[in-house]
Coordinates of C-alpha atoms in Angstrom, one line a residue:
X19 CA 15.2 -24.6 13.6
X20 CA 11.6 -24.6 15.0
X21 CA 8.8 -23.2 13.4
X22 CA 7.1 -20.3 15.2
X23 CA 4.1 -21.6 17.1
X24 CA 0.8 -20.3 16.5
X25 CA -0.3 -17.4 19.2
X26 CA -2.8 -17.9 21.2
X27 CA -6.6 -16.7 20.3
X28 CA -8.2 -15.2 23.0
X29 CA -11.2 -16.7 24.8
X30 CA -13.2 -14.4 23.6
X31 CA -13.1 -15.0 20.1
X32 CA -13.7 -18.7 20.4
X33 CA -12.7 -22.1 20.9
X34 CA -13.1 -22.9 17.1
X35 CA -11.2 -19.9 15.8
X36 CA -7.5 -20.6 15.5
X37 CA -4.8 -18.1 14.4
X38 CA -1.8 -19.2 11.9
X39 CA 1.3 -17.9 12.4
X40 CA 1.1 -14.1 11.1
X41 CA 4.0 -14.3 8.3
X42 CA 2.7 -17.6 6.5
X43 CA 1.2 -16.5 3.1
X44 CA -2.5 -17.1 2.8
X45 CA -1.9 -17.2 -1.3
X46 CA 0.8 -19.4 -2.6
X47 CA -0.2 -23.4 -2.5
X48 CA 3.7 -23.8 -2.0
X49 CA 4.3 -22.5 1.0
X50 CA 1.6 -23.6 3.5
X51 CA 4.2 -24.9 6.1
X52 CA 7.5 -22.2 5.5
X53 CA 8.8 -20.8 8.4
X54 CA 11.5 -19.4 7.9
X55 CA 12.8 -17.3 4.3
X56 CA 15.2 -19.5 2.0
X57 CA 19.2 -18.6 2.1
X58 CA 19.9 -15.3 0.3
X59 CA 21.8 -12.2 0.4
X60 CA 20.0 -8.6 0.2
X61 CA 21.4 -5.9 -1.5
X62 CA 20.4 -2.1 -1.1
X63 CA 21.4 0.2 -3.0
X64 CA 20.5 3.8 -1.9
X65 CA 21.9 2.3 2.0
X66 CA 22.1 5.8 3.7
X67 CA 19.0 7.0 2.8
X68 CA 16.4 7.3 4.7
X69 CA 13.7 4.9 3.8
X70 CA 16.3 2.2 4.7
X71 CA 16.4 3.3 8.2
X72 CA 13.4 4.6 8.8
X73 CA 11.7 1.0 7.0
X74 CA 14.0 -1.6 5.7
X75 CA 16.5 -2.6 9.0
X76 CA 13.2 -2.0 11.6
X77 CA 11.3 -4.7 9.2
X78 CA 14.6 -6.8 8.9
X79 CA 15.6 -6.7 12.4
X80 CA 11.8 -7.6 13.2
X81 CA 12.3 -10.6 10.8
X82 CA 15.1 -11.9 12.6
X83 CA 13.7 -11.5 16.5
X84 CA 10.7 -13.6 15.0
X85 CA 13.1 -16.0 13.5
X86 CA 11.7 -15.8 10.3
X87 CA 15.3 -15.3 8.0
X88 CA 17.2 -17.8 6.6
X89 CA 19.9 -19.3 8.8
X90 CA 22.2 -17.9 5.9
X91 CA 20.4 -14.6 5.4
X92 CA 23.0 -11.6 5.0
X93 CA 22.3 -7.7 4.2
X94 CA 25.0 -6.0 1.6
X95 CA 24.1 -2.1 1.7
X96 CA 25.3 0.1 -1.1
X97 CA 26.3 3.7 -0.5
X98 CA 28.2 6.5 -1.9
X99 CA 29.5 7.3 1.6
X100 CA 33.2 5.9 0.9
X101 CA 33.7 6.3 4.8
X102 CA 32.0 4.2 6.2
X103 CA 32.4 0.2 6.6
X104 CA 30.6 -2.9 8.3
X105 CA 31.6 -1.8 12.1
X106 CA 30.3 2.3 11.4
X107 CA 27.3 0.8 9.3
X108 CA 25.5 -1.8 12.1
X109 CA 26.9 1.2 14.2
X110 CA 24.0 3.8 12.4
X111 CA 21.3 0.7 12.0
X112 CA 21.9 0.3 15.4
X113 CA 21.5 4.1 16.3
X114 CA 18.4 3.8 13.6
X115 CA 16.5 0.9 15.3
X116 CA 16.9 2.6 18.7
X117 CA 14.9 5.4 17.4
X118 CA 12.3 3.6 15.5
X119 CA 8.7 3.7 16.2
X120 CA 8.4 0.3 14.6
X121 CA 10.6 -1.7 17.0
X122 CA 8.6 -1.5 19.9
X123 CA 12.0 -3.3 22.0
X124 CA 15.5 -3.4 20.9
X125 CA 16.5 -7.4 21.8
X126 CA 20.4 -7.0 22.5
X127 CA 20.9 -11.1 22.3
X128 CA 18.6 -10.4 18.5
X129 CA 20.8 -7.7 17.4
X130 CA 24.4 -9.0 18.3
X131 CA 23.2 -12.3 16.4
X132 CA 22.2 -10.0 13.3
X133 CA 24.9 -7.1 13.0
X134 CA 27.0 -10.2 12.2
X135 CA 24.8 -10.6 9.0
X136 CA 25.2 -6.7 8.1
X137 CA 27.8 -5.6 5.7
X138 CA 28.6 -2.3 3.3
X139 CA 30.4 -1.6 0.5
X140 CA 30.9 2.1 -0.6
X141 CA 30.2 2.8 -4.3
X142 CA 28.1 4.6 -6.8
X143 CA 25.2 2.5 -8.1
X144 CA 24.9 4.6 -11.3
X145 CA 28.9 3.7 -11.9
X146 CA 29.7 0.6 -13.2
X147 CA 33.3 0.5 -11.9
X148 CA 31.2 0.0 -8.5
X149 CA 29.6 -3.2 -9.5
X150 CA 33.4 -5.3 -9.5
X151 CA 33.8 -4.1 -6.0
X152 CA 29.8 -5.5 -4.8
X153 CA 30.6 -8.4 -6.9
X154 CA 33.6 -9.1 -4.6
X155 CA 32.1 -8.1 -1.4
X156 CA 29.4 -10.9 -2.3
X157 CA 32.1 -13.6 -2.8
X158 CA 33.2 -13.0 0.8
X159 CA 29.7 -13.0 2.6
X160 CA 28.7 -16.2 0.5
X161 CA 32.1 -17.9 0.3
X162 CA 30.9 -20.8 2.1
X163 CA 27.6 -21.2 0.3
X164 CA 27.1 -23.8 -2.5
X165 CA 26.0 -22.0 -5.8
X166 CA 22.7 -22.6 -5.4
X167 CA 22.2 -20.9 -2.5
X168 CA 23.8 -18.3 -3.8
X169 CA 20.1 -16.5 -3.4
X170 CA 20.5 -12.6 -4.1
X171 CA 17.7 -9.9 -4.1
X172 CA 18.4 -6.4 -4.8
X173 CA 16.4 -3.8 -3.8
X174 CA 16.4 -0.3 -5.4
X175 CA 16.2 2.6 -2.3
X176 CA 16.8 5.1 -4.6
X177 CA 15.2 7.9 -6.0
X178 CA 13.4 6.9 -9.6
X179 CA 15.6 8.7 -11.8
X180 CA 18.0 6.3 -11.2
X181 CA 16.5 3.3 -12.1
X182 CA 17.0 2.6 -15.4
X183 CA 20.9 2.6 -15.1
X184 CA 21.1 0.8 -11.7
X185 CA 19.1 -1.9 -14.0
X186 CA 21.4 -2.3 -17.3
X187 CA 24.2 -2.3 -14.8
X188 CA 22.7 -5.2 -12.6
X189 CA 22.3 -7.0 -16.2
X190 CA 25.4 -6.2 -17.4
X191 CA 27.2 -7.4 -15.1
X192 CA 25.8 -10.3 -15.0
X193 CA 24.8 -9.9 -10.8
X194 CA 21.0 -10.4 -12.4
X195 CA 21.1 -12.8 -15.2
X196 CA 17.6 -13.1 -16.9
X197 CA 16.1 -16.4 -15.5
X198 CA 12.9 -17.8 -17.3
X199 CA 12.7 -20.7 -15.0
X200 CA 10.7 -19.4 -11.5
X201 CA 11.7 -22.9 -10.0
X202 CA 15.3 -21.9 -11.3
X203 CA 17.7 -22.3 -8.4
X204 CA 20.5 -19.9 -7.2
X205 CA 17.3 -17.6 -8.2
X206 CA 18.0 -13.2 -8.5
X207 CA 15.2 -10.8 -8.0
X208 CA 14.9 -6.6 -8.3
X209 CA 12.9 -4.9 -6.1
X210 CA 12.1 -1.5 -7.1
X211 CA 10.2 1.2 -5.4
X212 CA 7.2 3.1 -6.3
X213 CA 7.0 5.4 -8.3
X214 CA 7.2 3.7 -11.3
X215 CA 7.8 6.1 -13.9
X216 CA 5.8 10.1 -14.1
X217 CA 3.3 8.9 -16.8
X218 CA 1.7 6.6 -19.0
X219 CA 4.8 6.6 -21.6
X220 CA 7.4 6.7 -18.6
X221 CA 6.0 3.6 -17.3
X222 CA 6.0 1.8 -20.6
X223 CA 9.2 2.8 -21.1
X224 CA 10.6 1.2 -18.2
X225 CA 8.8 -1.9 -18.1
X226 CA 10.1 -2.8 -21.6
X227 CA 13.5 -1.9 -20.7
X228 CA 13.1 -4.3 -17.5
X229 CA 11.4 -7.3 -19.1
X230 CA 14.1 -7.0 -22.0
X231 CA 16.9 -7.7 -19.3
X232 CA 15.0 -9.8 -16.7
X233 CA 11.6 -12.2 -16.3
X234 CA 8.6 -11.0 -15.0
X235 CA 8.9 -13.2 -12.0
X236 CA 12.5 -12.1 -11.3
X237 CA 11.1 -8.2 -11.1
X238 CA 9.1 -6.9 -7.4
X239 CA 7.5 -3.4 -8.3
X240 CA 6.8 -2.6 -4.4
X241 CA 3.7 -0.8 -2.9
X242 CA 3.8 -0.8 0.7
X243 CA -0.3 -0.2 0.6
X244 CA -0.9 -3.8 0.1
X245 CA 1.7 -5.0 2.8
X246 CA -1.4 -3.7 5.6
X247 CA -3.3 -6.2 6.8
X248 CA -6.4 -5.1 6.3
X249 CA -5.6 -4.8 2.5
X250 CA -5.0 -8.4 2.7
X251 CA -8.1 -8.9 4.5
X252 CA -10.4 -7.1 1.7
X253 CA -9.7 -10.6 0.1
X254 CA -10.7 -12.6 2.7
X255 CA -13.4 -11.0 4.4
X256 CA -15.0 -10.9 0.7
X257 CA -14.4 -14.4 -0.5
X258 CA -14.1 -16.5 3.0
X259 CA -17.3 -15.2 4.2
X260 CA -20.5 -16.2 2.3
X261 CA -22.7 -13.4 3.8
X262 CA -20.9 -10.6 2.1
X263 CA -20.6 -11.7 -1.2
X264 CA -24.2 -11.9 -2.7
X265 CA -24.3 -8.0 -1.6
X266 CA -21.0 -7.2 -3.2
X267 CA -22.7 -5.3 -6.1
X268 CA -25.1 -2.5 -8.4
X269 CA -28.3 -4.2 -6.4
X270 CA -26.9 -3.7 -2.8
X271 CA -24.5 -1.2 -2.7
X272 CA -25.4 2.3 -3.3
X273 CA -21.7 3.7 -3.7
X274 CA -18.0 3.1 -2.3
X275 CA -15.8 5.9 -0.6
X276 CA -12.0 5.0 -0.4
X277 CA -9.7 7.8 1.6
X278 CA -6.2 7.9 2.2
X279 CA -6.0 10.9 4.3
X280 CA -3.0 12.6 6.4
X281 CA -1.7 14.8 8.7
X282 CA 1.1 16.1 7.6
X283 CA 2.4 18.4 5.1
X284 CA 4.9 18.1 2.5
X285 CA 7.4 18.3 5.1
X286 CA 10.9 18.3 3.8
X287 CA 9.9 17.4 0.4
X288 CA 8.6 20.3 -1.3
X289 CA 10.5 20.1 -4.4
X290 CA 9.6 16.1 -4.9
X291 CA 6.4 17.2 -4.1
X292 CA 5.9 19.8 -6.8
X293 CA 6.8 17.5 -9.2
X294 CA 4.6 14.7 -8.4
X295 CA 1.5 15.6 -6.8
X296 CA -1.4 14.2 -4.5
X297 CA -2.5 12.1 -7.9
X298 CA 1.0 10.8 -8.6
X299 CA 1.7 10.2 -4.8
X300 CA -1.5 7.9 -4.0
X301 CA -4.1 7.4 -6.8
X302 CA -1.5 5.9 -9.4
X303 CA -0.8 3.1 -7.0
X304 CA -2.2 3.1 -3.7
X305 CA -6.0 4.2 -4.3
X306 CA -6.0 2.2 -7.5
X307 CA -5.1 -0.8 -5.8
X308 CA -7.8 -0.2 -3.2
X309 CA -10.1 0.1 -5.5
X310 CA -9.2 -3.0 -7.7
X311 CA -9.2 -5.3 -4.7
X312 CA -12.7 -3.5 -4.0
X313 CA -14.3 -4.0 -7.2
X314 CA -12.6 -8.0 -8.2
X315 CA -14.0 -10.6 -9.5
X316 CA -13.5 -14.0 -7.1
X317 CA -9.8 -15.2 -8.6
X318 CA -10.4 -18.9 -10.0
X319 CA -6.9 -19.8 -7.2
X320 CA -5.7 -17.4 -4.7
X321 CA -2.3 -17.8 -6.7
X322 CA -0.1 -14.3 -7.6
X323 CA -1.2 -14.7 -11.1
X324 CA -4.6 -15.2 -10.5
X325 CA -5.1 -12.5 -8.1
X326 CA -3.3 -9.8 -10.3
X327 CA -5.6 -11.2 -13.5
X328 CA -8.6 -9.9 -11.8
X329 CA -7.3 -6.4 -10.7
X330 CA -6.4 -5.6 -13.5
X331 CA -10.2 -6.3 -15.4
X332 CA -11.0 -4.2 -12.8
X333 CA -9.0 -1.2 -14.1
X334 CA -9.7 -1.9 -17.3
X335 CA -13.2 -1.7 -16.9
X336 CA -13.2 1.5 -15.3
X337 CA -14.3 4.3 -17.6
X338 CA -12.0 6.7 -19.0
X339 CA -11.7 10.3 -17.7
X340 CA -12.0 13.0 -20.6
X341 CA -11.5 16.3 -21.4
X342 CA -15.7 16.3 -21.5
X343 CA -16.1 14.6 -18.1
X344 CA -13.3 15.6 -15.8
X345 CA -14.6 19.0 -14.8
X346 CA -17.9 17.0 -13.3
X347 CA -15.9 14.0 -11.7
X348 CA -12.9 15.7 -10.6
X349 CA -11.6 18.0 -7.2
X350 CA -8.4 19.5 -6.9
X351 CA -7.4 21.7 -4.2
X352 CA -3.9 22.8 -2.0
X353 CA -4.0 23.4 2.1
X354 CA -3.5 26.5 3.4
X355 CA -3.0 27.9 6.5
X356 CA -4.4 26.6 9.7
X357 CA -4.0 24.1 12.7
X358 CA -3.4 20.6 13.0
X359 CA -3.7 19.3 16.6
X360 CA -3.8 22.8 18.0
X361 CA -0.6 23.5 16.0
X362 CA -0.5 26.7 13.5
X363 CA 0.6 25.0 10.3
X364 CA 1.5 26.9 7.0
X365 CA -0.3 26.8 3.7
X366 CA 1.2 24.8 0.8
X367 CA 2.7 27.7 -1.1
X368 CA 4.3 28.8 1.4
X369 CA 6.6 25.7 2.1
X370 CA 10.2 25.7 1.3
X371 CA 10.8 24.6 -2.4
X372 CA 7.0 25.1 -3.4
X373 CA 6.3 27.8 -5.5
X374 CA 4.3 30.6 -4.4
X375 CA 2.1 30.1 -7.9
X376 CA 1.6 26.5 -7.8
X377 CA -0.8 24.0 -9.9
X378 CA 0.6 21.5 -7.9
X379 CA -2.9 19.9 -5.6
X380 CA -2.3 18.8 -2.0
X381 CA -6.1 17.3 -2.5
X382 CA -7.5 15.6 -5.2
X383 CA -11.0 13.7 -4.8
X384 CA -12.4 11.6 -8.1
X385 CA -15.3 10.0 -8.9
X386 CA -15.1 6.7 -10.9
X387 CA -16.8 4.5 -12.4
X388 CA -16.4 0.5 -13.2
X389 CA -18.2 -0.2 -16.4
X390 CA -18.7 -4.1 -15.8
X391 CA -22.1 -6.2 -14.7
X392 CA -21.5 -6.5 -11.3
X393 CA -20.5 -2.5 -10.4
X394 CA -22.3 -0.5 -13.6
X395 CA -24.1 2.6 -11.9
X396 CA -22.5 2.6 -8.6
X397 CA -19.8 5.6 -8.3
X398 CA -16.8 4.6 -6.3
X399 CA -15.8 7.8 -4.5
X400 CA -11.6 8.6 -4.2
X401 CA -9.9 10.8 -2.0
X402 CA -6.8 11.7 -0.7
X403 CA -5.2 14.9 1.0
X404 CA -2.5 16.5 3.2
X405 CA -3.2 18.5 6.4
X406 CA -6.8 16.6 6.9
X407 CA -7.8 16.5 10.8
X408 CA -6.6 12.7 11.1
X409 CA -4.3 10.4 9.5
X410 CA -6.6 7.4 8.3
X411 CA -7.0 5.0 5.0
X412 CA -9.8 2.9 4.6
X413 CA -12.8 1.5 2.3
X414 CA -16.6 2.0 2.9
X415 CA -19.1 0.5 1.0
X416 CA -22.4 2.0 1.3
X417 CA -25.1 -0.2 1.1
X418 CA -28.8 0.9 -0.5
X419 CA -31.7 2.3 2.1
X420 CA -34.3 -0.3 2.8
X421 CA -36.9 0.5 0.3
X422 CA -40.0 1.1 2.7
X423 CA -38.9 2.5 6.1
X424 CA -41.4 1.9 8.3
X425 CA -39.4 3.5 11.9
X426 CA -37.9 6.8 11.8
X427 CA -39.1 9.7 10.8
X428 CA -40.8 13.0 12.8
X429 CA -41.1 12.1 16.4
X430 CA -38.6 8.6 16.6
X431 CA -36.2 10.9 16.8
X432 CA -33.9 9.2 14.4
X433 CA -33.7 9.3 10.2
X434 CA -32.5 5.6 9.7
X435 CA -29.3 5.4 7.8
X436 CA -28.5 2.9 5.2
X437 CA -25.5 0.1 6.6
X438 CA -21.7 0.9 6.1
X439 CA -19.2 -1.8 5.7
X440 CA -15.9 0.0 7.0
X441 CA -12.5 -1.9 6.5
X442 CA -9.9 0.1 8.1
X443 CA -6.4 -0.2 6.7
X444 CA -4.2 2.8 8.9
X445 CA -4.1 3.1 11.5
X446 CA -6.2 0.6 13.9
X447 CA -6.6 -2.1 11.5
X448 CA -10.3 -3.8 11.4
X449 CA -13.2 -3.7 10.1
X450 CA -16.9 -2.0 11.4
X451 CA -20.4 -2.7 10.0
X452 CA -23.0 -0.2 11.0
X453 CA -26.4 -1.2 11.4
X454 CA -29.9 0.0 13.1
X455 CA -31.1 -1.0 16.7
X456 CA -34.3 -0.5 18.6
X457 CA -34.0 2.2 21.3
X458 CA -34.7 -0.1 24.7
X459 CA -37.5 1.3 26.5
X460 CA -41.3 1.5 26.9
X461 CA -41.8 4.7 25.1
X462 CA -43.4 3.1 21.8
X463 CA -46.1 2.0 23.9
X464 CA -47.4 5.6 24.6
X465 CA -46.0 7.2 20.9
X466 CA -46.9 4.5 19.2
X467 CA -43.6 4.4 17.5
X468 CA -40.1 2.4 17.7
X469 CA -36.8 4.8 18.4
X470 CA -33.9 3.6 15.8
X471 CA -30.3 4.3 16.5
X472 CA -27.6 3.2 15.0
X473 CA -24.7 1.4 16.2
X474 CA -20.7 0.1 15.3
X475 CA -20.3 -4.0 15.2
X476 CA -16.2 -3.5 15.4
X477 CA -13.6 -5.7 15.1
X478 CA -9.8 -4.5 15.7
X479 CA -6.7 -6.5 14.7
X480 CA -4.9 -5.8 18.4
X481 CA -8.0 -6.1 20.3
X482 CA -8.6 -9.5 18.8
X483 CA -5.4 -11.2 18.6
X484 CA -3.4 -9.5 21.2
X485 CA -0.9 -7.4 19.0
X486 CA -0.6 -5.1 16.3
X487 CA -0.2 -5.9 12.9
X488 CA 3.3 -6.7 11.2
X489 CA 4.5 -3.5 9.3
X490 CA 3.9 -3.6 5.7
X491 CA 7.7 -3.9 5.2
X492 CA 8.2 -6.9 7.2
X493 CA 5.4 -8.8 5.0
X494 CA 7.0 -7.7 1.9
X495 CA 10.6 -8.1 2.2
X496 CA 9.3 -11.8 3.8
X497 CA 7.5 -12.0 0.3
X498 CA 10.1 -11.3 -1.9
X499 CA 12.5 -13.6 0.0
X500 CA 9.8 -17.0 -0.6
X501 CA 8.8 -15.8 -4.0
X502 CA 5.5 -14.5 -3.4
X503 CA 4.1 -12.0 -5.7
X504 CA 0.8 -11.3 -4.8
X505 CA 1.2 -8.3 -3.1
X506 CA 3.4 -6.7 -6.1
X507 CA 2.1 -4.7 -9.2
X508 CA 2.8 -6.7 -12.1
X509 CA 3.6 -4.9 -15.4
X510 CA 0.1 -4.4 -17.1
X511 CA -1.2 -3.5 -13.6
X512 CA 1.1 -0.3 -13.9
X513 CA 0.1 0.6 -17.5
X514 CA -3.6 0.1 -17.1
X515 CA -3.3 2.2 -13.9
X516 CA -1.2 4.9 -15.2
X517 CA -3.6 4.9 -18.4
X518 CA -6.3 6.0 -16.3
X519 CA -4.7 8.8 -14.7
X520 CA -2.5 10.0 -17.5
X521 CA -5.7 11.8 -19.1
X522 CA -6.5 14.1 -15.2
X523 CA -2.3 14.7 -14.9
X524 CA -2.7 16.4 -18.9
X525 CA -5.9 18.0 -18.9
X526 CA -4.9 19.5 -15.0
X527 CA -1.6 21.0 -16.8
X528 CA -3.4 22.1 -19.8
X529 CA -6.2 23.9 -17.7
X530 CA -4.6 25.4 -14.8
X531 CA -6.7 26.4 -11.8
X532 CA -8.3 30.2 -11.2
X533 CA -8.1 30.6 -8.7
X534 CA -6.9 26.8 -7.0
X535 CA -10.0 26.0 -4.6
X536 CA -7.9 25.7 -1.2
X537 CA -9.0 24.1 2.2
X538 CA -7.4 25.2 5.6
X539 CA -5.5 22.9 7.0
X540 CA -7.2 20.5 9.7
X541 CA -10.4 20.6 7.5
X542 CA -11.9 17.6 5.4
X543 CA -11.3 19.4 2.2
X544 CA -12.8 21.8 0.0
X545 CA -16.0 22.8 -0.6
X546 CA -15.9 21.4 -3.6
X547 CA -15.4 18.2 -3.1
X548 CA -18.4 18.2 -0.7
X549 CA -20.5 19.1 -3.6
X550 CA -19.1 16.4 -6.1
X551 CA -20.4 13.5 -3.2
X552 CA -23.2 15.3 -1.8
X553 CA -25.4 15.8 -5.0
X554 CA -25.9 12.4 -5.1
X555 CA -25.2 10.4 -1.9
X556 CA -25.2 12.8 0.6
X557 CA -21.8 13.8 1.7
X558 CA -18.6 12.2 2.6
X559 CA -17.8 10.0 5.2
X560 CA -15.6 11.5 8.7
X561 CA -13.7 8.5 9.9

């Protein structure tokens, strides 16, 4: 089969720029020239939930129109619905891709080439009875495979209290066996979702249960933050480009801001919700991860290992949170009523399944602070909230003022403003720097003095290369299949993460709020968290 060709770069980005093919890793040595995944058979267990058609079939069908799976690839879903088989099954994915705002067109030739690849199996993956019939449903699909392309990947779509017996039962019967050997061919890997495990002792918990049954190589702990592009990028645009990185610390910069901000509300999910949190939901894994790729040391390879090393000095270095320090560094707040794009929204506590007493915070804003030589002194500002004016993630790092400014001031009609680095991850992927202009015009002969504005140097990923990013799914189910790991959490990532946040989760239950600050929906936040930004660095950012 042919390798996808490279697209085209537009004119205006140059003759000498030229664009690999968007799915070939940038990290691994091994796989400089892959083009397509190797042969292997996906299992999902948790098949009629939603995140598999909302996610998993539109990155999997996206896979295949870009011919990008292996000429063998098959899909096995798992689900408790006894009813249905392989014809109702690609019937629903079919129904599911039609309404999917991540297939942009629905290829009829594409998907009558891959329904043939779909098949289900009803069965309860908490039962092991269920595991005899999978095991035999695989013996059909891969009958005329040699053993060692009996590849096999399964990925856990379920909710997190059901992990740890959908793993002793993948180990038990023998569908995972533990593999030392990465190179080890047929090979067997886990995918599990996030969240991985509700604390610091959760977490350890189930990652010694996992690496007792399986490898560390054999085990994908998914966080489809770092499938964006951009996040990817952070990499590159720090170590690829030699302007940046002499800047990249306590001298230069002046702080960082790092938002994850949405729209919506808890929807549907009120009683997930309550349990886990805005800190549970995004700084545990996504924020963190942000910040870690942020705040990295240059990795001596751009290998999995290598990568992950670095991140998680970073999170180590970060100073602990404390009973002493948390009412100073630390915002919590819950929406309430009020209107997102012109639409009358309700408060938190009045969703259904929320209680109408809640601690639970819709908002959470932190100030942190990496104890290391290159970062010590600059405060790396966190936020994330629900019912915020605009659904947006993205890093800024704020540079230092110049330290004599000799434009501006009374009569310029302009206080100059120190230079942002923006890199966007969601939505409109790209990056902005901001930086001061002279004001064209002959004024400054008759004032005596130079107008400053500032402006936007912007780059955009679909302006620049004529077509939106991949989804993060499609990158990562892509990785998993070629073996790449640098875009999972690897097992002392997790604990160091969850070590930093275990301290905010107890001390929040310990202290409840009185009353909880709130912030009306559509609004940047609360008052409070202005304050906690603005008292040294003038106020937060509005993307």
């Amino acid at each position: 089969m042919t390798a996808p060709q490279p697209n085209p770069v537009p004119e205006h980005i140059g003759a000498r720029m030229r664009m690999a093919p968007r799915h070939h890793t940038m990290y691994g040595e091994k796989l400089p020239h892959m083009a397509q995944a190797e042969h292997c058979t996906m299992v999902i267990f948790g098949a009629t939930g939603d995140l598999t058609k909302r996610k998993l079939f539109p990155a999997l069908y996206q896979l295949a129109e870009e011919h990008l799976l292996g000429p063998g690839f098959a899909v096995l879903a798992v689900g408790r619905e006894s009813s249905l088989d392989d014809a109702s099954f690609r019937e629903r994915m079919r129904a599911a891709l039609g309404e999917s705002d991540e297939v942009k067109r629905l290829d009829d030739e594409v998907w009558k080439a891959f329904e043939k690849r779909i098949f289900f199996v009803g069965g309860d993956a908490t039962d092991a009875a269920a595991y005899e019939g999978i095991k035999r449903k695989l013996d059909e699909i891969e009958s005329e495979c040699v053993p060692a392309e009996r590849n096999r990947f399964f990925y856990l779509a379920v909710p997190p209290s059901v992990f740890e017996p959908i793993v002793r039962l993948l180990s038990s019967s023998g569908l995972v066996p533990r593999i030392e050997d990465p190179e080890h061919r047929p090979w067997a890997r886990v995918v599990v979702e996030k969240p991985f495990g509700h604390s610091l002792a959760t977490a350890r918990a189930l990652n010694q249960l996992v690496l007792s049954l399986f490898a560390e190589h054999q085990v994908y702990r998914i966080d489809h933050f770092l499938g964006k592009e951009t996040v990817q990028n952070v990499l590159v645009l720090r170590f690829a480009n030699s302007i940046f990185e002499p800047l990249w610390n306590r001298r230069w910069v002046s702080h960082v801001e790092i938002t994850a901000a949405e729209t919506v509300g808890v929807e549907a999910r009120g009683k997930y919700y309550e349990e886990a949190g805005v800190v549970r939901d995004m700084f545990q894994n996504h924020l963190l991860q942000l910040l870690a790729l942020t705040a990295m040391e240059p990795p001596s390879a751009m290998t999995a290992d290598a990568v992950r090393d670095e991140k998680v000095k970073v999170l180590r270095s970060i100073r602990w949170l404390t009973p002493e320090t948390i009412p100073a560094n630390t915002v919590r707040a819950q929406y309430g009523a009020g209107k997102v794009k012109d639409k009358d929204v309700s408060g938190y506590r009045d969703e259904p399944d929320v209680s109408k007493d809640s601690q639970t915070p819709t908002y959470a804003a932190v100030r942190f602070h990496v104890d290391n030589w290159r970062w010590k002194g600059v405060p790396f500002y966190v936020r994330s909230g629900k019912r915020l004016p605009k659904r947006v993630s993205e890093i800024a790092v704020h540079f230092q003022a110049p330290p004599h400014l000799m434009f501006g001031g009374p009569g310029a009609g302009h206080n100059l403003e120190p230079n942002v680095l923006v890199m966007r991850v969601q939505p409109n992927e790209g990056v902005s720097l901001n930086f001061e202009v002279k004001v064209p015009g002959a004024a400054v002969a008759l004032t005596q003095e130079v107008e400053v504005a500032p402006v936007d140097m912007d780059f955009a990923y679909a302006e620049a290369f004529g077509e939106t990013a991949a989804p993060a799914y499609e990158t990562l189910l892509l990785d998993v299949m070629i073996g790449e790991m640098t875009l999972f959490t690897r097992s002392d990532e997790v604990e160091a993460a969850w070590r930093l946040i275990d301290p905010l989760l107890d001390y929040w239950e310990k202290h409840p709020a009185s009353p909880m600050p709130t912030y009306a929906a559509g609004s940047w936040g609360p008052c409070e968290a202005d304050e906690l930004i603005k008292r040294e660095n003038g106020g937060w950012r509005e993307p």
